[in-house]
Amino acid sequence: MSAYEKAERYFDHAAEVMGLSDNMRILLKTPLREVKVQIALEMDDGQIGTYIGYRIQHDNARGPMKGGLRFHPAVDADEVLMLASLMTWKTAVVNLPYGGAKGGISIDVSKLSHRELESITRKFVDELHDVFGPDTDIPAPDMGTNAQVMAWIMNQYAKYHGYSPACVTGKPVELHGAYGRNEATGRGVAIITRSALEKLKKPVSGARVAIQGFGNVGSFTAEILHEMGAEIIAVSDAFGAIKNEEGLDIPELLKHMEEYKKVEGFDGAEEIDNSTLLTADVDVLIPAAIGGVLTKENADDIRAKLIIEAANNPTTPDADEIFERKEILVIPDILANAGGVTVSYFEWVQNRQHFKWELEEVRKRLEKIMVTGFDRVWKIAEEKKISPRIAAYVLGIGRVGRATVLGGI
Ligand code: NAD
């Protein structure tokens, strides 16, 4: 079963709960536009490199489409479509005036020079500038892309359409970016973790947490949960995993990361196997790396009572059923990691107003949107006696469906 077909199962379950007609299901699931482009360039060694780029626009009933760009070898049309559809439901769950899209290039950025990465990014925009735009489709960072890549996108887009900082978000603060965008997804994940722990009658202070992935999302999640008083017991990245039963010294670990770029070798911890991180004896497990890591093969071994999906699509539907049976509470990606797109929205608003908000303003508004989203989803889950995941889909699909009908078909 493809990644998209797996994610569709959640949609279908929610559609069943809502009594959605077949026609409406097909309409809401069908993407608006799928674009696939060739990107060819001369590599540093003089060879020709040819790559495939994608942009899939899933739905625009509620506003311009919004979604990240992923540069990763596993990127393909199926994965991009799945991620684009998640963006449609995610922007609706936290009530941002956006639809959903996603894009990417199938490439290993760790093998590229700075010049090659810039060249590939600019060529991607050369091919796709007509489908992007501040009122149509606004890209942002995801795995393998960062603020620098967004700056190149803004610059290249301007060559075709003129000055338009709102055409892309996640830009550097020095170049029309928003304060707080870098930390936004991790901060949102921490806020949602605290809210979910409250429902389990457990304070965040002293809660034991394991985090898979220590990139943008994982590291900020660790830092902010640590500030809230949680104990981060174990973390991992693509190279290895570390653990300290007394809680890792996160400020020191962040310094270590700056120097060595991987968690391995950190003085204040023992090294563990990457897969044992997922089954660590903790209160909260936070997958914050790649998709499809919680499967029917390992679901029975998970000991956490709460899973917060910081990554997109980390849980397969089979694993999700096991978690429900084991009464492990799962807060879904389309709510848990919505902090990133929320502050991207703030950046877009600021760019359009040519007015920069203070960091405190960004954090205050992010907190409000995340807590409101959590409360709405929790209420639906309680009322309808369904999981928070299906409740989030019910909320998102309901909002997109109503906008579609009101706008006229
Ligand atoms: P990133 O590239 O900054 O970091 C990814 C991290 O995962 C790195 O530490 C990498 O080493 C690690 N990793 C990769 N494969 C791994 C493996 N097999 N086991 C353990 N660790 C592994 O990416 P990011 O921006 O932090 O994104 C992480 C996840 O969060 C992705 O699923 C992304 O779609 C999702 N997400 C990101 C944002 C955002 O604003 N950046 C917003 C919403 C969702």
mmCIF file of C-alpha atoms in Angstrom, residues 102-333:
data_model
loop_
_atom_site.group_PDB
_atom_site.id
_atom_site.type_symbol
_atom_site.label_atom_id
_atom_site.label_comp_id
_atom_site.label_asym_id
_atom_site.label_seq_id
_atom_site.Cartn_x
_atom_site.Cartn_y
_atom_site.Cartn_z
ATOM 1 C CA LYS A 102 3.656 20.127 -1.089
ATOM 2 C CA GLY A 103 6.726 19.839 -3.244
ATOM 3 C CA GLY A 104 10.211 18.508 -3.359
ATOM 4 C CA ILE A 105 13.149 17.141 -5.249
ATOM 5 C CA SER A 106 14.416 13.586 -5.107
ATOM 6 C CA ILE A 107 17.992 14.318 -4.065
ATOM 7 C CA ASP A 108 20.489 13.774 -1.254
ATOM 8 C CA VAL A 109 21.447 17.267 -0.094
ATOM 9 C CA SER A 110 24.317 15.940 2.028
ATOM 10 C CA LYS A 111 26.145 15.176 -1.216
ATOM 11 C CA LEU A 112 25.704 18.677 -2.702
ATOM 12 C CA SER A 113 27.984 21.692 -2.482
ATOM 13 C CA HIS A 114 26.532 25.092 -1.548
ATOM 14 C CA ARG A 115 26.714 26.158 -5.194
ATOM 15 C CA GLU A 116 24.979 22.996 -6.434
ATOM 16 C CA LEU A 117 22.175 23.393 -3.888
ATOM 17 C CA GLU A 118 21.656 27.022 -4.919
ATOM 18 C CA SER A 119 21.663 26.130 -8.593
ATOM 19 C CA ILE A 120 19.139 23.294 -8.145
ATOM 20 C CA THR A 121 16.867 25.538 -6.078
ATOM 21 C CA ARG A 122 16.919 28.324 -8.666
ATOM 22 C CA LYS A 123 16.243 25.890 -11.527
ATOM 23 C CA PHE A 124 13.320 24.448 -9.573
ATOM 24 C CA VAL A 125 11.869 27.980 -9.402
ATOM 25 C CA ASP A 126 12.587 28.523 -13.113
ATOM 26 C CA GLU A 127 10.347 25.546 -13.851
ATOM 27 C CA LEU A 128 7.624 26.308 -11.316
ATOM 28 C CA HIS A 129 7.428 30.102 -10.821
ATOM 29 C CA ASP A 130 4.125 30.213 -12.679
ATOM 30 C CA VAL A 131 2.420 27.801 -10.294
ATOM 31 C CA PHE A 132 3.765 29.609 -7.204
ATOM 32 C CA GLY A 133 2.593 33.017 -5.989
ATOM 33 C CA PRO A 134 1.553 34.829 -2.788
ATOM 34 C CA ASP A 135 -2.133 34.431 -3.699
ATOM 35 C CA THR A 136 -1.920 30.943 -5.199
ATOM 36 C CA ASP A 137 0.728 28.662 -3.700
ATOM 37 C CA ILE A 138 3.352 29.554 -1.098
ATOM 38 C CA PRO A 139 6.242 27.133 -0.402
ATOM 39 C CA ALA A 140 8.117 26.812 2.916
ATOM 40 C CA PRO A 141 10.932 24.672 4.397
ATOM 41 C CA ASP A 142 10.705 20.948 5.137
ATOM 42 C CA MET A 143 13.312 18.202 5.422
ATOM 43 C CA GLY A 144 16.502 19.083 3.553
ATOM 44 C CA THR A 145 15.576 22.731 2.985
ATOM 45 C CA ASN A 146 16.105 25.765 5.215
ATOM 46 C CA ALA A 147 15.909 29.553 5.418
ATOM 47 C CA GLN A 148 18.767 29.967 2.911
ATOM 48 C CA VAL A 149 16.897 27.884 0.328
ATOM 49 C CA MET A 150 13.783 30.021 0.910
ATOM 50 C CA ALA A 151 15.885 33.197 0.358
ATOM 51 C CA TRP A 152 17.044 31.849 -3.022
ATOM 52 C CA ILE A 153 13.435 31.029 -3.927
ATOM 53 C CA MET A 154 12.312 34.574 -3.103
ATOM 54 C CA ASN A 155 15.172 36.042 -5.143
ATOM 55 C CA GLN A 156 14.599 33.804 -8.164
ATOM 56 C CA TYR A 157 10.830 34.334 -8.098
ATOM 57 C CA ALA A 158 11.441 38.120 -8.115
ATOM 58 C CA LYS A 159 13.317 37.820 -11.429
ATOM 59 C CA TYR A 160 10.047 36.729 -13.086
ATOM 60 C CA HIS A 161 7.375 38.511 -11.048
ATOM 61 C CA GLY A 162 9.080 41.409 -9.216
ATOM 62 C CA TYR A 163 9.565 42.025 -5.493
ATOM 63 C CA SER A 164 7.230 39.723 -3.599
ATOM 64 C CA PRO A 165 8.498 38.480 -0.219
ATOM 65 C CA ALA A 166 5.136 36.837 0.557
ATOM 66 C CA CYS A 167 5.733 34.306 -2.258
ATOM 67 C CA VAL A 168 7.607 32.002 0.159
ATOM 68 C CA THR A 169 7.859 31.656 3.956
ATOM 69 C CA GLY A 170 10.517 30.410 6.345
ATOM 70 C CA LYS A 171 12.924 33.036 5.020
ATOM 71 C CA PRO A 172 15.886 34.310 7.089
ATOM 72 C CA VAL A 173 14.925 36.947 9.669
ATOM 73 C CA GLU A 174 17.345 39.339 7.912
ATOM 74 C CA LEU A 175 15.415 38.908 4.641
ATOM 75 C CA HIS A 176 11.708 39.327 5.429
ATOM 76 C CA GLY A 177 11.505 36.235 7.656
ATOM 77 C CA ALA A 178 9.469 36.229 10.878
ATOM 78 C CA TYR A 179 10.908 36.059 14.353
ATOM 79 C CA GLY A 180 10.080 32.668 15.806
ATOM 80 C CA ARG A 181 9.614 30.771 12.507
ATOM 81 C CA ASN A 182 12.669 28.624 13.126
ATOM 82 C CA GLU A 183 11.413 27.357 16.481
ATOM 83 C CA ALA A 184 7.714 27.383 15.545
ATOM 84 C CA THR A 185 7.075 23.704 14.819
ATOM 85 C CA GLY A 186 8.992 22.575 17.917
ATOM 86 C CA ARG A 187 7.272 25.177 20.091
ATOM 87 C CA GLY A 188 3.890 24.045 18.778
ATOM 88 C CA VAL A 189 4.784 20.412 19.495
ATOM 89 C CA ALA A 190 5.786 21.340 23.060
ATOM 90 C CA ILE A 191 2.534 23.262 23.620
ATOM 91 C CA ILE A 192 0.481 20.311 22.338
ATOM 92 C CA THR A 193 2.502 17.881 24.508
ATOM 93 C CA ARG A 194 1.729 19.984 27.580
ATOM 94 C CA SER A 195 -2.005 20.138 26.690
ATOM 95 C CA ALA A 196 -2.194 16.372 26.093
ATOM 96 C CA LEU A 197 -0.356 15.604 29.349
ATOM 97 C CA GLU A 198 -2.878 17.803 31.182
ATOM 98 C CA LYS A 199 -5.662 15.553 29.847
ATOM 99 C CA LEU A 200 -3.745 12.555 31.226
ATOM 100 C CA LYS A 201 -3.522 14.450 34.537
ATOM 101 C CA LYS A 202 0.237 14.547 34.354
ATOM 102 C CA PRO A 203 2.220 17.777 34.633
ATOM 103 C CA VAL A 204 4.743 18.479 31.886
ATOM 104 C CA SER A 205 7.282 19.177 34.609
ATOM 105 C CA GLY A 206 9.015 15.874 35.328
ATOM 106 C CA ALA A 207 7.437 14.059 32.351
ATOM 107 C CA ARG A 208 9.902 11.643 30.714
ATOM 108 C CA VAL A 209 10.270 12.142 26.962
ATOM 109 C CA ALA A 210 12.048 10.399 24.053
ATOM 110 C CA ILE A 211 12.475 12.223 20.724
ATOM 111 C CA GLN A 212 13.375 10.609 17.404
ATOM 112 C CA GLY A 213 15.111 13.133 15.113
ATOM 113 C CA PHE A 214 17.197 16.068 16.264
ATOM 114 C CA GLY A 215 16.912 18.447 13.321
ATOM 115 C CA ASN A 216 14.866 21.631 13.275
ATOM 116 C CA VAL A 217 11.725 20.145 14.838
ATOM 117 C CA GLY A 218 13.309 17.639 17.238
ATOM 118 C CA SER A 219 15.910 20.004 18.677
ATOM 119 C CA PHE A 220 13.495 22.890 19.333
ATOM 120 C CA THR A 221 10.938 20.479 20.785
ATOM 121 C CA ALA A 222 13.629 19.184 23.168
ATOM 122 C CA GLU A 223 14.764 22.677 24.123
ATOM 123 C CA ILE A 224 11.282 24.023 24.827
ATOM 124 C CA LEU A 225 10.039 20.919 26.667
ATOM 125 C CA HIS A 226 13.239 21.050 28.743
ATOM 126 C CA GLU A 227 12.419 24.692 29.591
ATOM 127 C CA MET A 228 8.934 23.548 30.625
ATOM 128 C CA GLY A 229 10.573 21.141 33.093
ATOM 129 C CA ALA A 230 10.266 17.864 31.182
ATOM 130 C CA GLU A 231 13.097 15.334 31.284
ATOM 131 C CA ILE A 232 14.386 14.441 27.832
ATOM 132 C CA ILE A 233 15.612 10.881 28.403
ATOM 133 C CA ALA A 234 16.644 9.890 24.865
ATOM 134 C CA VAL A 235 17.146 11.482 21.442
ATOM 135 C CA SER A 236 18.326 10.204 18.069
ATOM 136 C CA ASP A 237 19.261 11.325 14.597
ATOM 137 C CA ALA A 238 20.118 9.560 11.335
ATOM 138 C CA PHE A 239 23.527 8.551 12.726
ATOM 139 C CA GLY A 240 22.669 7.171 16.167
ATOM 140 C CA ALA A 241 20.832 7.542 19.482
ATOM 141 C CA ILE A 242 21.749 8.550 23.053
ATOM 142 C CA LYS A 243 20.105 8.142 26.438
ATOM 143 C CA ASN A 244 20.445 9.349 30.017
ATOM 144 C CA GLU A 245 17.957 7.952 32.563
ATOM 145 C CA GLU A 246 18.376 11.106 34.691
ATOM 146 C CA GLY A 247 17.508 13.374 31.743
ATOM 147 C CA LEU A 248 19.856 14.797 29.091
ATOM 148 C CA ASP A 249 21.433 18.211 29.621
ATOM 149 C CA ILE A 250 19.739 19.773 26.593
ATOM 150 C CA PRO A 251 21.590 23.145 26.548
ATOM 151 C CA GLU A 252 24.891 21.218 26.564
ATOM 152 C CA LEU A 253 23.631 18.810 23.888
ATOM 153 C CA LEU A 254 22.694 21.763 21.661
ATOM 154 C CA LYS A 255 26.254 23.101 22.003
ATOM 155 C CA HIS A 256 27.580 19.630 21.127
ATOM 156 C CA MET A 257 25.326 19.610 18.031
ATOM 157 C CA GLU A 258 26.681 22.948 16.851
ATOM 158 C CA GLU A 259 30.178 21.504 16.853
ATOM 159 C CA TYR A 260 29.689 17.876 15.746
ATOM 160 C CA LYS A 261 26.350 17.990 13.821
ATOM 161 C CA LYS A 262 25.245 14.671 15.351
ATOM 162 C CA VAL A 263 24.100 13.501 18.801
ATOM 163 C CA GLU A 264 26.602 10.634 19.000
ATOM 164 C CA GLY A 265 29.684 11.308 21.094
ATOM 165 C CA PHE A 266 27.842 13.512 23.626
ATOM 166 C CA ASP A 267 29.598 13.233 26.986
ATOM 167 C CA GLY A 268 26.562 13.185 29.275
ATOM 168 C CA ALA A 269 24.871 10.081 27.834
ATOM 169 C CA GLU A 270 25.216 6.438 26.843
ATOM 170 C CA GLU A 271 24.855 5.420 23.203
ATOM 171 C CA ILE A 272 21.897 3.171 22.387
ATOM 172 C CA ASP A 273 20.533 1.478 19.320
ATOM 173 C CA ASN A 274 18.386 3.738 17.123
ATOM 174 C CA SER A 275 15.399 1.375 17.225
ATOM 175 C CA THR A 276 15.414 1.028 21.037
ATOM 176 C CA LEU A 277 14.743 4.763 21.323
ATOM 177 C CA LEU A 278 11.198 4.142 20.125
ATOM 178 C CA THR A 279 10.581 1.527 22.799
ATOM 179 C CA ALA A 280 12.216 3.448 25.681
ATOM 180 C CA ASP A 281 10.441 3.477 29.042
ATOM 181 C CA VAL A 282 9.106 7.054 28.891
ATOM 182 C CA ASP A 283 5.797 8.905 29.313
ATOM 183 C CA VAL A 284 5.931 10.614 25.927
ATOM 184 C CA LEU A 285 7.342 9.456 22.592
ATOM 185 C CA ILE A 286 7.852 12.139 19.933
ATOM 186 C CA PRO A 287 8.733 10.950 16.422
ATOM 187 C CA ALA A 288 10.262 14.062 14.791
ATOM 188 C CA ALA A 289 12.176 12.636 11.823
ATOM 189 C CA ILE A 290 10.736 10.665 8.927
ATOM 190 C CA GLY A 291 7.426 8.976 8.065
ATOM 191 C CA GLY A 292 6.367 5.364 8.646
ATOM 192 C CA VAL A 293 8.504 4.632 11.726
ATOM 193 C CA LEU A 294 5.728 3.329 14.006
ATOM 194 C CA THR A 295 4.521 0.134 12.379
ATOM 195 C CA LYS A 296 2.684 -3.071 13.284
ATOM 196 C CA GLU A 297 6.132 -4.633 13.810
ATOM 197 C CA ASN A 298 7.093 -2.329 16.703
ATOM 198 C CA ALA A 299 3.744 -0.935 17.941
ATOM 199 C CA ASP A 300 3.291 -3.618 20.587
ATOM 200 C CA ASP A 301 6.683 -2.765 22.093
ATOM 201 C CA ILE A 302 6.015 0.951 22.534
ATOM 202 C CA ARG A 303 5.917 1.771 26.242
ATOM 203 C CA ALA A 304 5.015 5.472 26.145
ATOM 204 C CA LYS A 305 1.411 6.295 27.067
ATOM 205 C CA LEU A 306 1.382 9.358 24.833
ATOM 206 C CA ILE A 307 2.675 9.772 21.265
ATOM 207 C CA ILE A 308 2.961 13.248 19.780
ATOM 208 C CA GLU A 309 3.422 13.153 15.997
ATOM 209 C CA ALA A 310 5.930 15.925 15.307
ATOM 210 C CA ALA A 311 6.958 14.287 12.010
ATOM 211 C CA ASN A 312 4.502 13.961 9.162
ATOM 212 C CA ASN A 313 2.838 10.567 8.870
ATOM 213 C CA PRO A 314 5.071 8.650 11.335
ATOM 214 C CA THR A 315 2.371 6.063 12.230
ATOM 215 C CA THR A 316 1.013 3.446 9.853
ATOM 216 C CA PRO A 317 -2.753 2.741 10.128
ATOM 217 C CA ASP A 318 -2.013 -0.778 11.458
ATOM 218 C CA ALA A 319 0.138 0.654 14.250
ATOM 219 C CA ASP A 320 -2.529 3.271 14.935
ATOM 220 C CA GLU A 321 -5.102 0.505 15.558
ATOM 221 C CA ILE A 322 -2.715 -1.206 17.974
ATOM 222 C CA PHE A 323 -2.183 2.059 19.868
ATOM 223 C CA GLU A 324 -5.926 2.573 20.153
ATOM 224 C CA ARG A 325 -6.363 -0.944 21.512
ATOM 225 C CA LYS A 326 -3.509 -0.420 23.993
ATOM 226 C CA GLU A 327 -5.046 2.944 25.010
ATOM 227 C CA ILE A 328 -1.950 4.847 23.986
ATOM 228 C CA LEU A 329 -3.032 8.396 23.228
ATOM 229 C CA VAL A 330 -1.815 9.604 19.807
ATOM 230 C CA ILE A 331 -1.957 13.300 18.938
ATOM 231 C CA PRO A 332 -1.839 13.412 15.120
ATOM 232 C CA ASP A 333 0.585 15.260 12.858
#
